[in-house]
mmCIF file of C-alpha atoms in Angstrom:
data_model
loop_
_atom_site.group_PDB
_atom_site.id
_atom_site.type_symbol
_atom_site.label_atom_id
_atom_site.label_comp_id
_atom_site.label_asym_id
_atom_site.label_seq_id
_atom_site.Cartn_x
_atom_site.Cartn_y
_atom_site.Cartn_z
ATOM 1 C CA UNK A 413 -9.669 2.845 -11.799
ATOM 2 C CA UNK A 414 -7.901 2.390 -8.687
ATOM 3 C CA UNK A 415 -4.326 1.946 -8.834
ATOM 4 C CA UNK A 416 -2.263 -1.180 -7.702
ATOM 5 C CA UNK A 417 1.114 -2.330 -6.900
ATOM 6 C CA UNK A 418 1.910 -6.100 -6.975
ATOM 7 C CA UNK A 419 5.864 -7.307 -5.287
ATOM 8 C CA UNK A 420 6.318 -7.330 -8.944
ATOM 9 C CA UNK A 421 7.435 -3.778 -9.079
ATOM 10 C CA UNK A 422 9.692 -2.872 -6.027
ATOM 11 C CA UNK A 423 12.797 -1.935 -7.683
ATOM 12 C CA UNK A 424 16.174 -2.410 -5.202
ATOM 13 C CA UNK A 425 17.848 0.620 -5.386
ATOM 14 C CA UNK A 426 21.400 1.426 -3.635
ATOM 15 C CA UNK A 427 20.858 5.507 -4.352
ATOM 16 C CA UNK A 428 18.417 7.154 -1.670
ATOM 17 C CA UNK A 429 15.308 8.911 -3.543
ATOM 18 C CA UNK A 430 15.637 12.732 -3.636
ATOM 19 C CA UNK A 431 13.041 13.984 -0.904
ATOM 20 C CA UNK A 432 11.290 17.523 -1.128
ATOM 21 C CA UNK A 433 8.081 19.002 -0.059
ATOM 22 C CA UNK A 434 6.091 21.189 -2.077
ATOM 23 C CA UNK A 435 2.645 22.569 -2.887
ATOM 24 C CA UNK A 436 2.487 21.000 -6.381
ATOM 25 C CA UNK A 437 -0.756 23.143 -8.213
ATOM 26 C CA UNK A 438 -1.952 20.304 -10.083
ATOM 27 C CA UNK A 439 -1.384 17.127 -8.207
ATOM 28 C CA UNK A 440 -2.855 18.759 -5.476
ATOM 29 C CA UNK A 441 -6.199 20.488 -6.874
ATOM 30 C CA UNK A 442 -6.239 16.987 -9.222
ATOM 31 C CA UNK A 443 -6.162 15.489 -5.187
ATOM 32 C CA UNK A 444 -8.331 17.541 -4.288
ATOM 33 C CA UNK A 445 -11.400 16.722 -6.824
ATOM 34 C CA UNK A 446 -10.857 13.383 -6.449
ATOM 35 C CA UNK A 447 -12.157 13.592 -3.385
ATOM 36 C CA UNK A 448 -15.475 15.270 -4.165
ATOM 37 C CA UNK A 449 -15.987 11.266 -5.276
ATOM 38 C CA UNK A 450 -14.998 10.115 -1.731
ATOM 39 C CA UNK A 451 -17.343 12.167 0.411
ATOM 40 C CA UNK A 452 -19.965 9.493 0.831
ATOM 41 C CA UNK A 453 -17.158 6.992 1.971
ATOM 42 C CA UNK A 454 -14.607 9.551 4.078
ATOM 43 C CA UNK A 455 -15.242 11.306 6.663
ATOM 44 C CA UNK A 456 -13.590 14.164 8.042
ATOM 45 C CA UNK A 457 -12.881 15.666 4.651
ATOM 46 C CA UNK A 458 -11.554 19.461 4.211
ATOM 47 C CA UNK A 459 -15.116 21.417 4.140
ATOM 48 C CA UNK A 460 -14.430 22.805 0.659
ATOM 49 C CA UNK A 461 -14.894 19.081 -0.604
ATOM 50 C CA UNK A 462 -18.040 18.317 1.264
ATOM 51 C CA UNK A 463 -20.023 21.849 -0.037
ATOM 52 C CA UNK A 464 -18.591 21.336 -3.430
ATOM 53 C CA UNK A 465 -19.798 17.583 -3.442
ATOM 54 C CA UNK A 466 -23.127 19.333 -2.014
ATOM 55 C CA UNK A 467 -23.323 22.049 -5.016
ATOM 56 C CA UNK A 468 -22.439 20.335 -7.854
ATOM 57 C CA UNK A 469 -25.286 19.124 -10.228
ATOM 58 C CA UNK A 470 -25.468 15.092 -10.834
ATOM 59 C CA UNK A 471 -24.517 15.345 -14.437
ATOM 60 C CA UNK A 472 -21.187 17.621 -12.735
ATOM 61 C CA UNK A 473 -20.605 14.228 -10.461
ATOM 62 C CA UNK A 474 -21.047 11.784 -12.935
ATOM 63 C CA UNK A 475 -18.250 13.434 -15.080
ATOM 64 C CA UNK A 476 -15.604 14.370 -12.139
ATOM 65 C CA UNK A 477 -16.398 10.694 -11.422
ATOM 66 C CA UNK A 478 -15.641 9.378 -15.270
ATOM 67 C CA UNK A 479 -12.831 11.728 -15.971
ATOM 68 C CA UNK A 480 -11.030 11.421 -12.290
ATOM 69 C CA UNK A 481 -11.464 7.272 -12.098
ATOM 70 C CA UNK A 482 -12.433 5.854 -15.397
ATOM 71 C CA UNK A 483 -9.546 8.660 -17.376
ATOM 72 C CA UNK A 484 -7.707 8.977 -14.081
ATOM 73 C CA UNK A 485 -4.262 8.545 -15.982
ATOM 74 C CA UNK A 486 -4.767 10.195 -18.502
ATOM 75 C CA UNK A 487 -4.991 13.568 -16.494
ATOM 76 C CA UNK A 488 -2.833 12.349 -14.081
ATOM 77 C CA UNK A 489 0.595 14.797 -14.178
ATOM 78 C CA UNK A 490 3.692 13.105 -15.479
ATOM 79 C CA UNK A 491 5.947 16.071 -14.159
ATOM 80 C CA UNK A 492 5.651 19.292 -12.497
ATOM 81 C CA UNK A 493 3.953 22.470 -13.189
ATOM 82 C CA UNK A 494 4.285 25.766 -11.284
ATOM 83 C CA UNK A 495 0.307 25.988 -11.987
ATOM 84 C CA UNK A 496 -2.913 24.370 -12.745
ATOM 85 C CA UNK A 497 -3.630 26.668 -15.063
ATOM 86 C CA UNK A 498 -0.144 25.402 -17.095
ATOM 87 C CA UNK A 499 -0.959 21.865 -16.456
ATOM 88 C CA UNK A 500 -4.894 22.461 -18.538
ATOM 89 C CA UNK A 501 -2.930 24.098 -21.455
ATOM 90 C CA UNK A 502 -0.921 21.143 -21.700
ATOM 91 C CA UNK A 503 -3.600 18.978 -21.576
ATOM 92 C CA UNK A 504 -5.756 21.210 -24.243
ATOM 93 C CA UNK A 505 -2.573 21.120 -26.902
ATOM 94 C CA UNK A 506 -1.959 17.548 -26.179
ATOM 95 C CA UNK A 507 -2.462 14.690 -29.502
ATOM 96 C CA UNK A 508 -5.718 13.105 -28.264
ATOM 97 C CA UNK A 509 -3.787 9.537 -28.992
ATOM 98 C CA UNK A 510 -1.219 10.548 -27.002
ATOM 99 C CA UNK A 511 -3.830 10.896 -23.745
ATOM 100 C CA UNK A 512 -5.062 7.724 -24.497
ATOM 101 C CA UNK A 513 -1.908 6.247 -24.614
ATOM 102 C CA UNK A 514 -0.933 7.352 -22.022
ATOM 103 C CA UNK A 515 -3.694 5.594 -19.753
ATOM 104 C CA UNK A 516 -3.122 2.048 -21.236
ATOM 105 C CA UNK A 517 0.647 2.432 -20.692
ATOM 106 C CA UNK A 518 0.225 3.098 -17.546
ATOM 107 C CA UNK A 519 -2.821 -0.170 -16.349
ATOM 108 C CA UNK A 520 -0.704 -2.266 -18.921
ATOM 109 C CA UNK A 521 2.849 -1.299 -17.070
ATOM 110 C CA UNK A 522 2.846 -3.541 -13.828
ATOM 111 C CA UNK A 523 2.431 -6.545 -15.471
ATOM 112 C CA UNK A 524 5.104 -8.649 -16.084
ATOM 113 C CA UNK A 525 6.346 -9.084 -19.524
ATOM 114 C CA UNK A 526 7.829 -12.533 -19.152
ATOM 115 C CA UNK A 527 4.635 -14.199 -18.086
ATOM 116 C CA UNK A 528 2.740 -14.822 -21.411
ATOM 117 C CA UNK A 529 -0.475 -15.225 -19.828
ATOM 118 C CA UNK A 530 -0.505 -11.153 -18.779
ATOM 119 C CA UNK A 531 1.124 -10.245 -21.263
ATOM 120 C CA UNK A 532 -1.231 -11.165 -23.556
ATOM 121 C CA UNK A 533 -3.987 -9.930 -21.784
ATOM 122 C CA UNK A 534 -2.359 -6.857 -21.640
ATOM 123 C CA UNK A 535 -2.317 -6.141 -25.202
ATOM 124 C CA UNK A 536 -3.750 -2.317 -25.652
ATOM 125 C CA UNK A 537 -5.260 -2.867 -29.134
ATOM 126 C CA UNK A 538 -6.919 -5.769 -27.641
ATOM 127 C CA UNK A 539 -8.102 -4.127 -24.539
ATOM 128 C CA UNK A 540 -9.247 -0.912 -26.805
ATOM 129 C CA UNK A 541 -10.959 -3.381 -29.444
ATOM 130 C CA UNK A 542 -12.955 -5.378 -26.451
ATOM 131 C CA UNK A 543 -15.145 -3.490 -23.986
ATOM 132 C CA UNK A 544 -15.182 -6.815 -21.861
ATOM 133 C CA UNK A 545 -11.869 -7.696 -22.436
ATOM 134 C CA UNK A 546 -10.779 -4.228 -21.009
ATOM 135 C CA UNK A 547 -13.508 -4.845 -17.951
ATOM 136 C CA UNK A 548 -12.434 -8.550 -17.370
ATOM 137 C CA UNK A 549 -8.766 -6.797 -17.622
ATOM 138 C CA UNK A 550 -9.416 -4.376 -14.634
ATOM 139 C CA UNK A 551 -11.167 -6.447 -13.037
ATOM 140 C CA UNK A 552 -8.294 -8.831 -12.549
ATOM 141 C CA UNK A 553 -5.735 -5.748 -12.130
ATOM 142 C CA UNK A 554 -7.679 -3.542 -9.907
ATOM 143 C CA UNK A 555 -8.878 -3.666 -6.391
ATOM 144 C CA UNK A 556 -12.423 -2.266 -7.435
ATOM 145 C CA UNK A 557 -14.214 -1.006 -10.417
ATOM 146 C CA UNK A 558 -17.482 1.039 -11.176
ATOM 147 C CA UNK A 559 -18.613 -0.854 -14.490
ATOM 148 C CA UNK A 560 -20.465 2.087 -15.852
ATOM 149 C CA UNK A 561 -18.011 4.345 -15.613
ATOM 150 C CA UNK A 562 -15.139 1.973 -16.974
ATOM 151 C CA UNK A 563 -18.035 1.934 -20.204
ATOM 152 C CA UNK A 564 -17.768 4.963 -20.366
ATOM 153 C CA UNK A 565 -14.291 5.870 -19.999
ATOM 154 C CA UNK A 566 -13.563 2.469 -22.596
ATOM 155 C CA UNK A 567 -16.152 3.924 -25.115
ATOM 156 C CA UNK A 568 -14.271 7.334 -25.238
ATOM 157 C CA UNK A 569 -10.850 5.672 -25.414
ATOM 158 C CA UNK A 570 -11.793 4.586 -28.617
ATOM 159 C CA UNK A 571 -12.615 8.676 -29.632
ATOM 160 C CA UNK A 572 -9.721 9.841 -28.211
ATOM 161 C CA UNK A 573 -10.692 13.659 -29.612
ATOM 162 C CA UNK A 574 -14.116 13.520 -27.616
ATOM 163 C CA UNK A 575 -12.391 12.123 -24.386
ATOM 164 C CA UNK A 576 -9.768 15.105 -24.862
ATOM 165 C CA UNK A 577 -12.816 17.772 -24.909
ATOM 166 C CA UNK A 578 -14.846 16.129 -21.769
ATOM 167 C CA UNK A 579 -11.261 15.923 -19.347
ATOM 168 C CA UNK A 580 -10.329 19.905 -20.821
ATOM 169 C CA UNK A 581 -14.193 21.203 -20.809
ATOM 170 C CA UNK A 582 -14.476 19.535 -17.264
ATOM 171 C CA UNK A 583 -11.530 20.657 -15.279
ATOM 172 C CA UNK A 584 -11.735 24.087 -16.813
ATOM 173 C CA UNK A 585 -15.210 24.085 -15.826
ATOM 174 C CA UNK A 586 -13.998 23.143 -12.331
ATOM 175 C CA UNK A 587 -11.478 25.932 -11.917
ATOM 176 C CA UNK A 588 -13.566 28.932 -13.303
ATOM 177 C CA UNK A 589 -16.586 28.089 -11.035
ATOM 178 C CA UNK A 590 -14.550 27.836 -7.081
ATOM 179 C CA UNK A 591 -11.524 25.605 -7.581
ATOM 180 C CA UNK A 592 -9.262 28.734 -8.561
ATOM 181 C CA UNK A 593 -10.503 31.013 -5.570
ATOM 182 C CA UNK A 594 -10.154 28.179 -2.898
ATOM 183 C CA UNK A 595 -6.525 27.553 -4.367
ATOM 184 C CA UNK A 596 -5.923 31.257 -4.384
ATOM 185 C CA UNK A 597 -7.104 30.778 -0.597
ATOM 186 C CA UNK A 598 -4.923 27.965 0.873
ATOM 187 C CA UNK A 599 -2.149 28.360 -1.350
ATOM 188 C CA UNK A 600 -0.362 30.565 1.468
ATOM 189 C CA UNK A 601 -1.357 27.940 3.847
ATOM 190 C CA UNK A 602 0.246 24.911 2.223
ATOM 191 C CA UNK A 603 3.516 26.890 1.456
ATOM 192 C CA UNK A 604 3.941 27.903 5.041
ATOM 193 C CA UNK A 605 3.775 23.824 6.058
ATOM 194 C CA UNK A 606 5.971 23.451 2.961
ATOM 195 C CA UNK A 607 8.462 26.407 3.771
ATOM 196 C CA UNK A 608 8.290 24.788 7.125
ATOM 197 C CA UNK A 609 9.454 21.251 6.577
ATOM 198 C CA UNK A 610 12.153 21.882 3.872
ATOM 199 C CA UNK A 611 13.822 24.420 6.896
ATOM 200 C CA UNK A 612 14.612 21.514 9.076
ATOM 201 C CA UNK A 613 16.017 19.752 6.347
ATOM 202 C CA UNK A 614 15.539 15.851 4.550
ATOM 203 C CA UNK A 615 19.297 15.237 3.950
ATOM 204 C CA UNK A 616 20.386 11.778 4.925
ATOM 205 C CA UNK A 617 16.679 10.739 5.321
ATOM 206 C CA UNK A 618 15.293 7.863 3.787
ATOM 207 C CA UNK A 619 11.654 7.672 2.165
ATOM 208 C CA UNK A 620 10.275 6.338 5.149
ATOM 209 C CA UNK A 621 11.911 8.461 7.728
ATOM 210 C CA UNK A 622 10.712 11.347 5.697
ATOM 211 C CA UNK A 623 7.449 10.147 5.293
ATOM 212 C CA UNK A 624 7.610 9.470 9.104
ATOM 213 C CA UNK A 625 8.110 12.846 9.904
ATOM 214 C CA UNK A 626 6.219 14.712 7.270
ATOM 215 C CA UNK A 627 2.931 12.920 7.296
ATOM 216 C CA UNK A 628 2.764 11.930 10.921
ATOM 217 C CA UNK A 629 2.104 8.722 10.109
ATOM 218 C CA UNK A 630 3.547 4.944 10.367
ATOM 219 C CA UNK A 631 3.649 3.896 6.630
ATOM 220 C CA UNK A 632 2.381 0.425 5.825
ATOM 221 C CA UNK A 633 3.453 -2.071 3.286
ATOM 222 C CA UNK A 634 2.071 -0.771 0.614
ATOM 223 C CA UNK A 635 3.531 2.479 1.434
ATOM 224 C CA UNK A 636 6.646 0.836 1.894
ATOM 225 C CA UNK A 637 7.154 -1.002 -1.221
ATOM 226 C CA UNK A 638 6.193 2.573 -3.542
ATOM 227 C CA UNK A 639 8.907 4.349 -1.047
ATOM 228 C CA UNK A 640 11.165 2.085 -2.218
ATOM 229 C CA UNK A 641 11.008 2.155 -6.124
ATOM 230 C CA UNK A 642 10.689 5.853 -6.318
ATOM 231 C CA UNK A 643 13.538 7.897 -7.244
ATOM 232 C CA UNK A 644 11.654 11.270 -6.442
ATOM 233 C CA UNK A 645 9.324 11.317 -3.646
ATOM 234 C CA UNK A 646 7.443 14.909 -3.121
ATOM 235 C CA UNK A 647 5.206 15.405 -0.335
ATOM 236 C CA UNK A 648 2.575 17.552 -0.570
ATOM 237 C CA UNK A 649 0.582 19.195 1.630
ATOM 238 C CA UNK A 650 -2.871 19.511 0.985
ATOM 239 C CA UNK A 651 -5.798 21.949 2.550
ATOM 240 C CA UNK A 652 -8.776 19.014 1.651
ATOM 241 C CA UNK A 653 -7.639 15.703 2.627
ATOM 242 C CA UNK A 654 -8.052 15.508 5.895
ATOM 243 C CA UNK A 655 -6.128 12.853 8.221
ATOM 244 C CA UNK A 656 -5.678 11.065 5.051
ATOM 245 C CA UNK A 657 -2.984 10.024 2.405
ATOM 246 C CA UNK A 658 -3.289 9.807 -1.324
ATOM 247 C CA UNK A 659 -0.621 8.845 -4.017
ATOM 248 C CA UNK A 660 0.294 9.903 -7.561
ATOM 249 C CA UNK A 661 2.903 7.837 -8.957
ATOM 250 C CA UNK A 662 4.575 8.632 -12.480
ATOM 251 C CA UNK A 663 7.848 6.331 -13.962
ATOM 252 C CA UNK A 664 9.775 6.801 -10.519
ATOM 253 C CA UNK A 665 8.393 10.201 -9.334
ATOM 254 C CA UNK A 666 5.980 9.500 -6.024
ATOM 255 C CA UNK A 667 3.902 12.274 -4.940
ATOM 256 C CA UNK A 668 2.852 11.851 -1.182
ATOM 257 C CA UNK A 669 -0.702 14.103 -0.520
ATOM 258 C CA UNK A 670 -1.099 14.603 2.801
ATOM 259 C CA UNK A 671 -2.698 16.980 5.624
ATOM 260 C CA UNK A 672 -1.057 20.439 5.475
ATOM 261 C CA UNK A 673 1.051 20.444 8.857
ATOM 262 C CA UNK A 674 3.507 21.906 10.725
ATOM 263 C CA UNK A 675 6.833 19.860 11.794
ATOM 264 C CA UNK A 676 6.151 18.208 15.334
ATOM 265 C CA UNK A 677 7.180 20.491 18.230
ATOM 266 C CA UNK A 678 7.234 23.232 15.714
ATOM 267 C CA UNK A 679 6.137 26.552 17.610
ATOM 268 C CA UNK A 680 2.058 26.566 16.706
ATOM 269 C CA UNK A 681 1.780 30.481 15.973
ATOM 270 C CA UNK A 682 -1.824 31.248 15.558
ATOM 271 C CA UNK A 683 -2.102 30.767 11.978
ATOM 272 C CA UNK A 684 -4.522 29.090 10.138
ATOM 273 C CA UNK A 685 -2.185 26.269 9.623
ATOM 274 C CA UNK A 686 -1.910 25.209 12.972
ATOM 275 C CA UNK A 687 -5.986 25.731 13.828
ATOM 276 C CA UNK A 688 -6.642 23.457 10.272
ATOM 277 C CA UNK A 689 -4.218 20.595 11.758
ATOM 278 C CA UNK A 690 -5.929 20.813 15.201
ATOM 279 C CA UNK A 691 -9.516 21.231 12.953
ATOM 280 C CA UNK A 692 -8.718 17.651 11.438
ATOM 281 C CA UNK A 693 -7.702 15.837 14.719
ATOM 282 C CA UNK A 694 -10.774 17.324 16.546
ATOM 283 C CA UNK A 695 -13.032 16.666 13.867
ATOM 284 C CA UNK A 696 -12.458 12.989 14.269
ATOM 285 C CA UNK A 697 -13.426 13.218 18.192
ATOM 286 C CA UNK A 698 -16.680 15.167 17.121
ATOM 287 C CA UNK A 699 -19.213 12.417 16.376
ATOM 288 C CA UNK A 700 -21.015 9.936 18.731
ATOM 289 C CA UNK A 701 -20.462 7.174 17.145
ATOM 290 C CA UNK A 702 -16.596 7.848 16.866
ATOM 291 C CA UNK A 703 -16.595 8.505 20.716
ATOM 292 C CA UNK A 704 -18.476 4.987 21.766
ATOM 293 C CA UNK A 705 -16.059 3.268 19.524
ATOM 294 C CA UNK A 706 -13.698 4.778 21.213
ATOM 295 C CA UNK A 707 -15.037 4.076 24.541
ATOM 296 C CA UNK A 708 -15.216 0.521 23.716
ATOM 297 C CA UNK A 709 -11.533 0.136 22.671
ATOM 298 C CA UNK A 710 -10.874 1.928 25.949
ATOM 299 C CA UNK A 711 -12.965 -0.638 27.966
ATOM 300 C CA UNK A 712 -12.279 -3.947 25.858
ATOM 301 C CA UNK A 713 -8.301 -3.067 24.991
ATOM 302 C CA UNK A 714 -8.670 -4.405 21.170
ATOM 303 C CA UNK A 715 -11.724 -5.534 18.965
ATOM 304 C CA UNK A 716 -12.091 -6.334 15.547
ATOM 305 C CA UNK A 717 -14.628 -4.640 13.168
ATOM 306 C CA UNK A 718 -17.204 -7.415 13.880
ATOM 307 C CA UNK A 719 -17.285 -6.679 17.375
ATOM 308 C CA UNK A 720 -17.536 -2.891 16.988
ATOM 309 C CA UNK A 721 -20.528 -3.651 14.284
ATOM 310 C CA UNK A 722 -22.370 -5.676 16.751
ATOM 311 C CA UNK A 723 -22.110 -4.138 19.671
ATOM 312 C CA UNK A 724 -22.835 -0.481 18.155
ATOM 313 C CA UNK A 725 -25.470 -2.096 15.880
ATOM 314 C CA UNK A 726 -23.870 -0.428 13.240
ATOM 315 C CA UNK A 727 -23.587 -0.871 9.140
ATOM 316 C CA UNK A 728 -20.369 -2.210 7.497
ATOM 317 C CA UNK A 729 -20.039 0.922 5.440
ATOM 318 C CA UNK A 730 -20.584 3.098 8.440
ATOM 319 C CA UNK A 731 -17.704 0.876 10.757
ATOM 320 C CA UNK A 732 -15.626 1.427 7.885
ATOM 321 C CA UNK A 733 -16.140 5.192 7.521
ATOM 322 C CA UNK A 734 -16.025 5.855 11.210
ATOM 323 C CA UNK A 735 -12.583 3.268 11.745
ATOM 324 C CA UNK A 736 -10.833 4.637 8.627
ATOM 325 C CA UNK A 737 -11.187 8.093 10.027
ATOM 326 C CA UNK A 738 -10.247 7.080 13.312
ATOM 327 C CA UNK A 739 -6.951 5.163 11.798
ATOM 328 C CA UNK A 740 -6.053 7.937 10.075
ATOM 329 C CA UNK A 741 -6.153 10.811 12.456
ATOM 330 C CA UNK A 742 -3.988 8.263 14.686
ATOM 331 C CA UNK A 743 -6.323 7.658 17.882
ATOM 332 C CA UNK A 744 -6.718 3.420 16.964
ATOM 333 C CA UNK A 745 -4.266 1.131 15.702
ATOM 334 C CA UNK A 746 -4.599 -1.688 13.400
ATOM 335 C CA UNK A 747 -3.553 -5.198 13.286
ATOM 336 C CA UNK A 748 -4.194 -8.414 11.092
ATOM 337 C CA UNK A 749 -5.841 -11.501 13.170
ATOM 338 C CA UNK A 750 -5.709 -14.122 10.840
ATOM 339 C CA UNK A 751 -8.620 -12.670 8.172
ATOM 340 C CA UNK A 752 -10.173 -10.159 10.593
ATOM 341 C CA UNK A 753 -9.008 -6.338 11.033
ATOM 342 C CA UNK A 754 -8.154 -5.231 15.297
ATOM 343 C CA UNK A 755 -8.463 -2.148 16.695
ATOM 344 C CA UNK A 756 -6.905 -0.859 19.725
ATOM 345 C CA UNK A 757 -6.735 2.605 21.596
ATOM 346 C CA UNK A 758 -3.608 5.048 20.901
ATOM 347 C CA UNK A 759 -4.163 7.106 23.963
ATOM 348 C CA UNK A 760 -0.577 8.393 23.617
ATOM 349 C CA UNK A 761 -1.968 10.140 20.431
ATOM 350 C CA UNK A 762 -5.091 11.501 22.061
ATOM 351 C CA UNK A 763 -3.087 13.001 25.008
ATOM 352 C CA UNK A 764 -0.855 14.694 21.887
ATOM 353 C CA UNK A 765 -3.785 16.200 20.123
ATOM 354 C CA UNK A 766 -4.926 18.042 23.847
ATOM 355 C CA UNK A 767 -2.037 19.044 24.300
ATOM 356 C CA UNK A 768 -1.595 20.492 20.904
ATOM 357 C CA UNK A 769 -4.948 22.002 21.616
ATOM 358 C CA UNK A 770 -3.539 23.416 25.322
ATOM 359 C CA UNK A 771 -0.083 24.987 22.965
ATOM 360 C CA UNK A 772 -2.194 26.559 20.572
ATOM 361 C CA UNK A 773 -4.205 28.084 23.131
ATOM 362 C CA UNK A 774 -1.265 29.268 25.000
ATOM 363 C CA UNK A 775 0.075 31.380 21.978
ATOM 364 C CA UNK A 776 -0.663 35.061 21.562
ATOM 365 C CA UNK A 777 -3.563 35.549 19.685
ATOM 366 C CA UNK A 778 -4.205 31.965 19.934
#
């Protein structure tokens, strides 16, 4: 179940959030097979995701699917751990109830209590007592839902032992077969863009300044409005996600995943930090259809998705792959015209990515 965020829950707050960057074990491996689900939709995923999504059996999908959307928070962390390994024996020695619990606190907690009409709908023994009451209820809540896997995930909220023993048995599974060695792999990675960022220092930042300079990327109002509630905000880097972002949000603690980098006009040693972030902006300039669109937007200044659809003869789902990557990685911009979505050309971020390329190639070793 996708998460949402109404203007409900912005919090004013007077005290800046405390800011940090760190490699986080099991938000970011949790990140990280999430995505397996994403690979048909995403582009320009880390590579790990794509041959994992390629090796795993369907039965494999179907429950990284059920217990990483329809259970999603009941796994999801509610504090740190200083490994994954520590986060699975916490889940294992967990009361079942308490997992459950956990999930319908957390779809039930947007809503406002003084409305009567949500809160009643928002009842958990209701929602646990109605399969369609609890589908109608995400339906409402939620930007999109997968109806056999919300089922699913309702039918095992109601055996809260068995739904314990499918999220343990499943992310153990996970680990032992590849997870742990490709952890044990980037780990060094992610703490050298870590290590990196904390050196030049987040005092006197705000959330969006630091998110600014962390991620590389212009937050948007969505972004803007869980900035400002949190309390906590860690960013971290992640080996898988590609140009992308992804958020885990517990009480007032807002984890930012984002594409292990290094500061901006940080020296680019030769490391395989620096080659990944060049990996992901080059990846998105390694496709056809990704070059014509940006050919057009070069040639026509902006169009909107229609246009790009029609005049590439392309498929919605395909636009919206090929755009979001673009987006992402930073070569188009986006604007609102009236209902449609406009794309223009960022060539100053296109002439940044060869010139990263011409740095990197300039360093010893490089």
């Amino acid at each position: 179940m996708p998460a949402t965020l109404t203007s409900d829950d912005v919090l004013t707050r007077s005290t800046p959030a405390e800011l940090t960057v760190a490699v986080e074990p099991a938000v970011n491996m949790l990140s990280t097979l999430m995505l397996i689900d994403k690979v048909g939709s995403y582009s320009g995923l880390g590579d790990w995701v794509n041959r994992a999504a390629a090796r795993l059996t369907p039965d494999q999908l179907h429950r990284n699917r059920l217990v990483l959307e329809g259970l999603y928070f009941a796994v999801q962390p509610e504090r740190r751990w200083p490994s994954f390994e520590a986060y699975l024996a916490d889940l294992e020695s967990s009361r079942p109830a308490d997992l459950r619990d956990r999930l319908l606190g957390q779809i039930v907690r947007p809503h406002v209590p003084t409305n009567p009409t949500r809160a009643q709908l928002a009842q958990p023994a209701g929602l646990l007592a109605d399969v369609d009451a609890y589908l109608a209820f995400l339906r409402t809540y939620f930007c999109d839902i997968d109806e056999a896997i919300e089922r699913a995930a309702h039918a095992l909220l109601n055996d809260p032992p068995a739904m314990q023993r499918l999220i343990v048995g499943h992310l153990r599974e996970l680990w032992q077969g590849g997870l742990a060695a490709e952890w044990e792999h980037v780990a060094p990675m992610l703490s050298e863009s870590a290590s990196a960022f904390q050196r030049i220092g987040l005092a006197g930042k705000s959330g969006i300044e630091a998110m600014r300079l962390i991620t590389g990327q212009e937050p948007d109002e969505k972004w803007e409005r869980l900035i400002a509630e949190a309390r906590q905000i860690i960013f971290v880097p992640s080996a898988h996600i590609g140009p992308y972002l992804r958020k885990s949000l517990s009480g007032q603690t807002l984890w930012v995943v984002f594409g292990a980098r290094l500061p901006d006009g940080a020296p680019t040693a030769a490391s395989a930090l620096s080659r990944s972030d060049l990996l992901v902006r080059l990846g998105a300039l390694t496709d056809d259809t990704r070059l014509r669109i940006l050919a057009l937007l070069s040639q026509h200044g902006e169009l909107c998705a229609q246009d790009i659809m029609t005049l590439l003869d392309l498929t919605q789902s395909a636009t919206s792959r090929h755009l979001r990557q673009l987006s992402a990685t930073g070569y188009i911009t986006e604007r609102r015209r009236e209902i449609a979505k406009c794309y223009a050309l960022n060539r100053e971020r296109i002439g940044d990515t060869f010139g990263a390329l011409e740095r990197f190639l300039a360093q010893p070793g490089g």
